[in-house]
């Protein structure tokens, strides 16, 4: 037998060994997590229900799912033990991390446009000034606009729906 013919079988056996090893490791971590359950901990079941641990027995866990709702689950049905902050965020909508509130952009842009000069008299005078946007008064506009419009209509023939621009 050649060593190269045995190489694929060796790689296959090594891969299977590594996969079973990682699966066993995950099972051990889950069992350890379930054995360390304590009353008052927030948990998520494998079905996705969030509850608080009320009582821990040998193979079962009594969960408080709400006011007056106590449920008995097998320990194997506990999918995850949540931290207090995470449980309160998910179940009650309570955020404990207020550090990020300083970085939030306000709804209006007033705080972004304020300057140090806003309190001075120059800012008050500047707000009263009119801004020229290049528009003309109505009297000037009416006299100038009438002549080009008339010239334009005389130069171009009028088109109807059936006419095309080419002949």
Coordinates of N, CA, C and O in Angstrom, one line a residue:
X1 N 0.8 -1.2 0.0 CA 0.0 0.0 0.0 C 0.9 1.2 0.0 O 1.9 1.3 0.7
X2 N 0.4 2.2 -0.7 CA 1.1 3.5 -0.8 C 0.6 4.4 0.3 O -0.6 4.4 0.6
X3 N 1.4 5.3 0.8 CA 1.0 6.2 1.8 C 0.0 7.3 1.3 O -0.8 7.8 2.0
X4 N 0.1 7.6 0.0 CA -0.8 8.5 -0.6 C -2.2 8.0 -0.7 O -3.2 8.7 -0.7
X5 N -2.4 6.7 -0.8 CA -3.7 6.1 -0.9 C -4.4 6.1 0.5 O -5.6 6.1 0.6
X6 N -3.6 6.0 1.6 CA -4.1 6.0 2.9 C -4.4 7.4 3.4 O -5.2 7.6 4.4
X7 N -3.8 8.4 2.8 CA -4.0 9.8 3.3 C -5.4 10.3 3.3 O -5.8 10.9 4.3
X8 N -6.2 10.1 2.3 CA -7.6 10.5 2.4 C -8.4 9.9 3.5 O -9.2 10.5 4.2
X9 N -8.1 8.6 3.8 CA -8.8 7.9 4.9 C -8.4 8.5 6.3 O -9.2 8.7 7.2
X10 N -7.1 8.8 6.4 CA -6.6 9.4 7.6 C -7.2 10.8 7.9 O -7.6 11.1 9.0
X11 N -7.3 11.6 6.8 CA -7.9 12.9 6.9 C -9.4 12.8 7.3 O -9.9 13.6 8.1
X12 N -10.1 11.9 6.7 CA -11.5 11.7 7.0 C -11.7 11.3 8.5 O -12.6 11.8 9.1
X13 N -10.9 10.4 9.0 CA -11.0 9.9 10.4 C -10.7 11.1 11.3 O -11.4 11.3 12.3
X14 N -9.7 11.9 11.0 CA -9.3 13.0 11.8 C -10.5 14.1 11.9 O -10.8 14.6 12.9
X15 N -11.1 14.3 10.7 CA -12.2 15.3 10.7 C -13.4 14.8 11.5 O -14.0 15.6 12.2
X16 N -13.7 13.5 11.4 CA -14.8 13.0 12.2 C -14.5 13.1 13.7 O -15.4 13.4 14.5
X17 N -13.2 12.8 14.1 CA -12.8 12.9 15.5 C -13.0 14.4 16.0 O -13.5 14.6 17.1
X18 N -12.6 15.4 15.2 CA -12.7 16.8 15.6 C -14.2 17.2 15.7 O -14.5 18.0 16.6
X19 N -15.0 16.7 14.8 CA -16.4 17.1 14.8 C -17.1 16.5 16.1 O -17.9 17.2 16.7
X20 N -16.8 15.3 16.4 CA -17.5 14.7 17.6 C -16.9 15.3 18.8 O -17.7 15.5 19.8
X21 N -15.7 15.7 18.8 CA -15.1 16.3 20.0 C -15.7 17.7 20.3 O -16.0 18.0 21.4
X22 N -16.0 18.5 19.2 CA -16.6 19.8 19.4 C -18.1 19.6 19.8 O -18.5 20.4 20.7
X23 N -18.7 18.6 19.3 CA -20.1 18.4 19.7 C -20.2 18.0 21.2 O -21.1 18.4 22.0
X24 N -19.3 17.1 21.6 CA -19.2 16.7 23.1 C -18.9 17.9 24.0 O -19.5 18.1 25.0
X25 N -18.0 18.8 23.5 CA -17.7 20.0 24.3 C -18.9 20.9 24.4 O -19.2 21.4 25.5
X26 N -19.7 21.1 23.4 CA -20.9 21.9 23.5 C -21.9 21.3 24.4 O -22.6 22.0 25.2
X27 N -22.1 19.9 24.4 CA -23.0 19.3 25.3 C -22.6 19.4 26.7 O -23.4 19.6 27.6
X28 N -21.3 19.3 27.0 CA -20.8 19.5 28.3 C -21.0 20.9 28.8 O -21.4 21.1 30.0
X29 N -20.8 21.9 28.0 CA -21.1 23.3 28.4 C -22.6 23.5 28.7 O -22.9 24.2 29.6
X30 N -23.4 23.0 27.9 CA -24.9 23.1 28.1 C -25.3 22.4 29.4 O -26.1 23.0 30.2
X31 N -24.8 21.2 29.7 CA -25.1 20.5 30.9 C -24.6 21.3 32.1 O -25.3 21.4 33.1
X32 N -23.4 21.9 32.0 CA -22.8 22.7 33.1 C -23.7 23.9 33.3 O -24.0 24.3 34.5
X33 N -24.2 24.6 32.2 CA -25.0 25.8 32.4 C -26.3 25.4 33.1 O -26.8 26.1 33.9
X34 N -26.9 24.3 32.7 CA -28.2 23.8 33.3 C -28.0 23.5 34.8 O -28.9 23.7 35.6
X35 N -26.8 22.9 35.1 CA -26.6 22.5 36.5 C -26.3 23.7 37.4 O -26.5 23.6 38.6
X36 N -25.9 24.8 36.8 CA -25.7 26.0 37.6 C -26.9 27.0 37.7 O -26.7 28.1 38.1
X37 N -28.0 26.5 37.3 CA -29.2 27.4 37.3 C -29.5 27.7 38.8 O -29.4 26.9 39.7
X38 N -29.9 29.0 39.0 CA -30.3 29.4 40.3 C -31.6 30.2 40.2 O -31.9 30.8 39.2
X39 N -32.4 30.1 41.3 CA -33.6 30.9 41.3 C -33.4 32.4 41.1 O -32.4 32.9 41.7
X40 N -34.2 33.0 40.3 CA -34.1 34.4 40.0 C -33.3 34.7 38.7 O -33.3 35.8 38.2
X41 N -32.8 33.7 38.1 CA -32.1 33.8 36.8 C -33.1 33.9 35.7 O -34.1 33.3 35.6
X42 N -32.8 34.8 34.7 CA -33.6 34.8 33.5 C -33.1 33.8 32.5 O -31.9 33.7 32.2
X43 N -34.1 33.1 31.9 CA -33.7 32.0 30.9 C -34.6 32.1 29.7 O -35.6 32.7 29.7
X44 N -34.0 31.5 28.6 CA -34.8 31.3 27.4 C -34.9 29.8 27.1 O -33.9 29.1 27.2
X45 N -36.1 29.3 26.9 CA -36.3 27.9 26.6 C -35.9 27.6 25.2 O -35.8 28.5 24.4
X46 N -35.8 26.3 24.9 CA -35.5 25.9 23.5 C -36.7 26.2 22.6 O -36.5 26.3 21.4
X47 N -37.8 26.5 23.1 CA -39.0 26.9 22.3 C -39.0 28.4 22.1 O -39.9 28.9 21.4
X48 N -38.1 29.2 22.8 CA -38.1 30.6 22.6 C -38.9 31.4 23.6 O -39.1 32.6 23.5
X49 N -39.3 30.8 24.7 CA -40.0 31.5 25.8 C -39.1 32.0 26.8 O -38.1 31.3 27.2
X50 N -39.3 33.3 27.2 CA -38.4 33.9 28.2 C -39.2 33.8 29.6 O -40.4 34.1 29.6
X51 N -38.4 33.4 30.6 CA -39.0 33.3 31.9 C -38.0 33.5 33.0 O -36.8 33.5 32.7
X52 N -38.4 33.5 34.2 CA -37.5 33.6 35.4 C -37.6 32.3 36.2 O -38.6 31.8 36.4
X53 N -36.4 31.8 36.6 CA -36.3 30.6 37.3 C -36.9 30.8 38.7 O -36.4 31.7 39.4
X54 N -37.8 30.0 39.1 CA -38.4 30.1 40.4 C -37.9 29.0 41.4 O -37.6 29.3 42.5
X55 N -37.7 27.8 40.8 CA -37.3 26.7 41.6 C -36.5 25.7 40.7 O -36.9 25.5 39.6
X56 N -35.4 25.1 41.3 CA -34.6 24.2 40.5 C -34.6 22.8 41.3 O -34.3 22.8 42.4
X57 N -35.0 21.8 40.5 CA -35.0 20.4 41.1 C -34.0 19.6 40.4 O -33.2 20.1 39.6
X58 N -34.0 18.3 40.6 CA -33.0 17.4 40.0 C -33.1 17.4 38.5 O -32.1 17.6 37.8
X59 N -34.3 17.1 37.9 CA -34.4 17.0 36.5 C -35.4 18.1 35.9 O -35.6 18.2 34.7
X60 N -36.0 18.9 36.8 CA -37.0 19.9 36.3 C -36.7 21.3 36.9 O -35.9 21.4 37.8
X61 N -37.3 22.2 36.2 CA -37.1 23.6 36.6 C -38.5 24.3 36.6 O -39.3 24.1 35.7
X62 N -38.9 25.0 37.7 CA -40.1 25.7 37.7 C -39.9 27.1 37.3 O -39.0 27.8 37.9
X63 N -40.6 27.6 36.3 CA -40.3 28.9 35.7 C -41.5 29.8 35.9 O -42.7 29.3 35.9
X64 N -41.3 31.1 36.2 CA -42.3 32.1 36.3 C -42.4 32.8 35.0 O -41.5 33.6 34.7
X65 N -43.4 32.6 34.2 CA -43.5 33.2 32.9 C -44.3 34.5 33.0 O -44.4 35.2 32.0
X66 N -44.9 34.9 34.1 CA -45.7 36.1 34.2 C -46.4 36.0 35.5 O -46.3 35.1 36.3
X67 N -47.2 37.1 35.8 CA -48.0 37.1 37.0 C -49.0 35.9 37.1 O -49.9 35.8 36.3
X68 N -48.7 35.0 38.1 CA -49.6 33.9 38.3 C -49.4 32.8 37.3 O -50.2 31.8 37.3
X69 N -48.4 32.8 36.5 CA -48.1 31.7 35.5 C -46.8 31.0 35.9 O -45.7 31.6 35.6
X70 N -46.9 29.8 36.4 CA -45.8 29.0 36.8 C -45.8 27.8 35.9 O -46.8 27.1 35.7
X71 N -44.7 27.5 35.3 CA -44.6 26.4 34.3 C -43.4 25.5 34.8 O -42.4 25.9 35.2
X72 N -43.7 24.2 34.6 CA -42.7 23.2 35.0 C -42.1 22.6 33.7 O -42.7 22.1 32.8
X73 N -40.7 22.8 33.6 CA -40.0 22.4 32.4 C -38.9 21.4 32.8 O -38.4 21.4 33.9
X74 N -38.5 20.5 31.8 CA -37.4 19.7 32.0 C -36.1 20.6 31.9 O -36.1 21.6 31.2
X75 N -35.1 20.2 32.6 CA -33.8 21.0 32.6 C -33.3 21.1 31.2 O -32.7 22.0 30.8
X76 N -33.5 20.0 30.4 CA -33.0 20.0 29.0 C -33.7 21.0 28.1 O -33.2 21.2 27.0
X77 N -34.8 21.5 28.6 CA -35.6 22.4 27.7 C -35.1 23.9 27.9 O -35.5 24.8 27.2
X78 N -34.1 24.1 28.8 CA -33.5 25.4 29.0 C -32.4 25.6 27.9 O -31.5 24.9 27.9
X79 N -32.7 26.6 27.0 CA -31.7 26.8 26.0 C -30.6 27.7 26.3 O -29.4 27.5 25.9
X80 N -30.8 28.7 27.2 CA -29.8 29.7 27.5 C -30.1 30.4 28.8 O -31.3 30.6 29.1
X81 N -29.1 30.6 29.6 CA -29.3 31.5 30.8 C -28.8 32.8 30.4 O -27.7 33.0 30.0
X82 N -29.6 33.8 30.7 CA -29.4 35.2 30.2 C -28.9 36.0 31.4 O -29.2 35.8 32.5
X83 N -28.0 37.0 31.1 CA -27.6 38.0 32.1 C -28.8 38.9 32.5 O -29.8 39.0 31.7
X84 N -28.7 39.5 33.6 CA -29.8 40.4 34.1 C -30.1 41.5 33.1 O -31.3 41.8 32.8
X85 N -29.1 42.1 32.6 CA -29.3 43.2 31.6 C -29.9 42.7 30.3 O -30.8 43.4 29.8
X86 N -29.5 41.6 29.8 CA -30.0 41.1 28.6 C -31.5 40.7 28.8 O -32.4 40.9 27.9
X87 N -31.8 40.0 29.9 CA -33.2 39.6 30.2 C -34.1 40.8 30.3 O -35.2 40.8 29.7
X88 N -33.7 41.8 31.0 CA -34.5 43.0 31.2 C -34.7 43.8 29.9 O -35.7 44.3 29.6
X89 N -33.7 43.8 29.0 CA -33.8 44.4 27.7 C -34.8 43.7 26.8 O -35.6 44.3 26.2
X90 N -34.8 42.4 26.8 CA -35.6 41.6 26.0 C -37.1 41.6 26.5 O -38.0 41.8 25.8
X91 N -37.2 41.3 27.8 CA -38.6 41.0 28.3 C -39.3 42.4 28.7 O -40.4 42.6 28.3
X92 N -38.6 43.3 29.4 CA -39.2 44.5 29.8 C -38.9 45.7 29.0 O -39.5 46.8 29.2
X93 N -37.9 45.6 28.1 CA -37.6 46.7 27.3 C -36.8 47.8 28.0 O -36.7 48.9 27.6
X94 N -36.1 47.4 29.1 CA -35.3 48.3 29.9 C -33.9 48.3 29.4 O -33.2 47.3 29.3
X95 N -33.4 49.5 29.1 CA -32.0 49.6 28.7 C -31.2 50.2 29.9 O -31.5 51.2 30.4
X96 N -30.1 49.5 30.2 CA -29.2 49.9 31.3 C -28.0 50.7 30.8 O -27.3 51.4 31.6
X97 N -27.7 50.6 29.5 CA -26.5 51.2 29.0 C -26.9 52.6 28.5 O -27.4 52.8 27.4
X98 N -26.7 53.6 29.4 CA -27.0 55.0 29.0 C -25.8 55.7 28.5 O -25.9 56.9 28.2
X99 N -24.7 55.1 28.3 CA -23.5 55.7 27.8 C -23.7 56.2 26.4 O -23.1 57.2 25.9
X100 N -24.4 55.4 25.6 CA -24.6 55.7 24.2 C -25.6 56.9 23.9 O -25.7 57.3 22.8
X101 N -26.3 57.4 24.9 CA -27.3 58.4 24.7 C -26.6 59.7 24.3 O -27.2 60.6 23.7
X102 N -25.3 60.0 24.7 CA -24.6 61.2 24.4 C -24.3 61.2 22.9 O -24.1 62.3 22.3
X103 N -24.2 60.1 22.2 CA -23.8 60.1 20.8 C -25.0 60.1 19.9 O -24.8 60.1 18.7
X104 N -26.2 60.1 20.4 CA -27.4 60.1 19.5 C -27.6 61.5 18.9 O -27.5 62.5 19.5
X105 N -27.9 61.5 17.6 CA -28.1 62.7 16.9 C -29.6 63.2 17.2 O -30.5 62.4 17.2
X106 N -29.8 64.4 17.5 CA -31.1 64.9 17.9 C -32.0 64.8 16.6 O -31.6 64.8 15.5
X107 N -33.4 64.9 16.9 CA -34.4 64.8 15.8 C -34.3 66.0 14.9 O -34.5 66.0 13.7
X108 N -34.0 67.2 15.5 CA -33.9 68.4 14.7 C -32.4 68.8 14.6 O -31.6 68.3 15.3
X109 N -32.1 69.6 13.7 CA -30.7 70.0 13.4 C -30.4 71.3 14.1 O -29.3 71.8 13.8
X110 N -31.2 71.8 15.0 CA -30.9 73.0 15.7 C -29.6 73.0 16.5 O -28.8 74.0 16.5
X111 N -29.3 71.9 17.1 CA -28.0 71.9 17.9 C -26.8 71.8 17.0 O -25.7 72.1 17.4
X112 N -27.0 71.3 15.8 CA -25.9 71.2 14.8 C -25.6 72.5 14.1 O -24.5 72.7 13.7
X113 N -26.6 73.5 14.1 CA -26.4 74.7 13.4 C -26.1 75.9 14.3 O -25.8 77.0 13.8
X114 N -26.2 75.7 15.6 CA -25.9 76.8 16.5 C -24.4 77.1 16.5 O -23.6 76.3 16.4
X115 N -24.2 78.4 16.6 CA -22.8 78.9 16.7 C -22.6 79.8 17.9 O -23.6 80.1 18.6
X116 N -21.4 80.1 18.2 CA -21.1 80.9 19.4 C -21.6 82.4 19.2 O -21.9 83.1 20.2
X117 N -21.7 82.8 17.9 CA -22.2 84.1 17.6 C -23.7 84.3 17.7 O -24.2 85.4 17.6
X118 N -24.4 83.3 18.0 CA -25.9 83.3 18.0 C -26.4 84.2 19.1 O -27.5 84.8 19.0
X119 N -25.6 84.4 20.1 CA -26.1 85.3 21.2 C -25.8 86.8 21.0 O -26.3 87.6 21.7
X120 N -25.0 87.1 20.0 CA -24.5 88.5 19.8 C -25.5 89.3 18.9 O -26.4 88.7 18.3
X121 N -25.3 90.6 18.9 CA -26.2 91.4 18.1 C -25.9 91.2 16.6 O -26.8 91.5 15.8
X122 N -24.8 90.7 16.2 CA -24.5 90.5 14.7 C -25.4 89.4 14.2 O -25.9 89.5 13.1
X123 N -25.7 88.4 15.0 CA -26.6 87.3 14.6 C -28.0 87.8 14.4 O -28.7 87.4 13.5
X124 N -28.4 88.7 15.3 CA -29.8 89.3 15.2 C -29.9 90.1 13.9 O -31.0 90.0 13.2
X125 N -28.9 90.9 13.6 CA -29.0 91.7 12.4 C -28.9 90.8 11.1 O -29.5 91.1 10.1
X126 N -28.1 89.8 11.2 CA -28.0 88.9 10.0 C -29.3 88.2 9.7 O -29.6 87.9 8.6
X127 N -30.1 87.9 10.8 CA -31.3 87.1 10.5 C -32.4 88.1 9.9 O -33.3 87.6 9.3
X128 N -32.2 89.4 10.0 CA -33.2 90.3 9.5 C -32.9 90.6 8.0 O -33.7 91.1 7.3
X129 N -31.6 90.4 7.5 CA -31.3 90.7 6.2 C -32.0 89.8 5.2 O -32.2 88.6 5.5
X130 N -32.4 90.3 4.0 CA -33.0 89.5 3.0 C -31.9 88.9 2.2 O -30.9 89.5 1.9
X131 N -32.2 87.7 1.7 CA -31.2 87.0 0.9 C -31.7 87.1 -0.6 O -32.8 86.8 -0.9
X132 N -30.8 87.5 -1.4 CA -31.1 87.6 -2.9 C -30.9 86.3 -3.5 O -29.8 85.7 -3.6
X133 N -32.0 85.7 -4.0 CA -32.0 84.5 -4.7 C -32.0 84.6 -6.2 O -32.2 83.6 -6.9
X134 N -31.8 85.8 -6.7 CA -31.7 86.0 -8.1 C -33.1 86.2 -8.8 O -33.2 86.2 -10.0
X135 N -34.1 86.4 -8.0 CA -35.5 86.6 -8.5 C -35.7 88.1 -8.8 O -35.2 88.9 -8.0
X136 N -36.4 88.4 -9.8 CA -36.8 89.8 -10.1 C -38.1 90.1 -9.5 O -38.9 89.2 -9.3
X137 N -38.4 91.4 -9.4 CA -39.7 91.8 -8.9 C -40.7 91.4 -10.0 O -40.4 91.2 -11.2
X138 N -42.0 91.4 -9.7 CA -43.1 91.0 -10.6 C -43.2 92.0 -11.7 O -43.5 91.7 -12.9
X139 N -43.0 93.3 -11.5 CA -43.1 94.4 -12.5 C -42.0 94.2 -13.5 O -42.3 94.3 -14.7
X140 N -40.8 94.0 -13.1 CA -39.7 93.8 -14.0 C -39.8 92.5 -14.8 O -39.5 92.5 -16.0
X141 N -40.3 91.5 -14.1 CA -40.4 90.2 -14.7 C -41.5 90.2 -15.8 O -41.3 89.6 -16.9
X142 N -42.6 90.9 -15.6 CA -43.7 90.9 -16.6 C -43.3 91.6 -17.8 O -43.6 91.2 -18.9
X143 N -42.5 92.7 -17.8 CA -42.1 93.5 -19.0 C -41.1 92.7 -19.8 O -41.2 92.7 -21.0
X144 N -40.1 92.1 -19.1 CA -39.1 91.4 -19.9 C -39.6 90.0 -20.4 O -39.1 89.6 -21.5
X145 N -40.5 89.4 -19.7 CA -40.9 88.1 -20.1 C -41.8 88.1 -21.3 O -42.0 87.1 -22.0
X146 N -42.6 89.2 -21.5 CA -43.6 89.2 -22.6 C -42.9 89.2 -24.0 O -43.4 88.6 -24.9
X147 N -41.8 89.9 -24.1 CA -41.2 90.0 -25.4 C -40.5 88.7 -25.9 O -40.8 88.2 -27.0
X148 N -39.8 88.0 -25.1 CA -39.2 86.7 -25.6 C -40.3 85.6 -25.8 O -40.1 84.8 -26.7
X149 N -41.3 85.7 -25.1 CA -42.4 84.7 -25.3 C -43.1 84.9 -26.7 O -43.4 83.9 -27.4
X150 N -43.3 86.1 -27.0 CA -43.9 86.4 -28.3 C -43.0 86.1 -29.5 O -43.4 85.5 -30.5
X151 N -41.7 86.3 -29.3 CA -40.8 86.0 -30.4 C -40.6 84.5 -30.5 O -40.5 84.0 -31.6
X152 N -40.7 83.8 -29.5 CA -40.6 82.4 -29.5 C -41.7 81.7 -30.2 O -41.6 80.8 -31.0
X153 N -42.9 82.2 -30.0 CA -44.1 81.6 -30.6 C -44.1 81.9 -32.1 O -44.7 81.1 -32.9
X154 N -43.6 83.0 -32.6 CA -43.6 83.3 -34.0 C -42.6 82.5 -34.8 O -42.8 82.1 -35.9
X155 N -41.4 82.2 -34.1 CA -40.3 81.5 -34.8 C -40.7 80.0 -35.0 O -40.3 79.4 -36.0
X156 N -41.3 79.4 -34.0 CA -41.5 77.9 -34.1 C -43.0 77.7 -34.6 O -43.9 78.3 -34.1
X157 N -43.1 76.7 -35.5 CA -44.5 76.4 -35.9 C -45.1 75.5 -34.8 O -44.4 74.8 -34.1
X158 N -46.4 75.6 -34.6 CA -47.1 74.8 -33.6 C -47.3 73.4 -34.1 O -47.6 73.2 -35.2
X159 N -47.1 72.5 -33.1 CA -47.3 71.0 -33.4 C -48.5 70.5 -32.9 O -49.0 71.0 -31.8
X160 N -49.1 69.6 -33.5 CA -50.3 68.9 -33.0 C -50.0 67.5 -32.7 O -48.9 67.1 -33.0
X161 N -50.9 66.8 -32.2 CA -50.6 65.4 -31.8 C -50.2 64.5 -32.9 O -49.3 63.6 -32.7
X162 N -50.7 64.7 -34.1 CA -50.4 63.9 -35.2 C -49.1 64.2 -35.9 O -48.6 63.4 -36.7
X163 N -48.7 65.4 -35.8 CA -47.5 65.9 -36.5 C -46.2 65.3 -35.8 O -46.1 65.2 -34.6
X164 N -45.3 65.0 -36.7 CA -44.0 64.6 -36.2 C -43.0 65.6 -36.6 O -43.2 66.4 -37.5
X165 N -41.9 65.7 -35.9 CA -40.9 66.8 -36.2 C -40.1 66.6 -37.5 O -39.5 67.5 -37.9
X166 N -40.2 65.4 -38.1 CA -39.4 65.1 -39.3 C -40.3 65.0 -40.5 O -41.5 64.5 -40.4
X167 N -39.8 65.4 -41.7 CA -40.7 65.2 -42.9 C -39.8 64.6 -44.0 O -38.7 64.7 -44.1

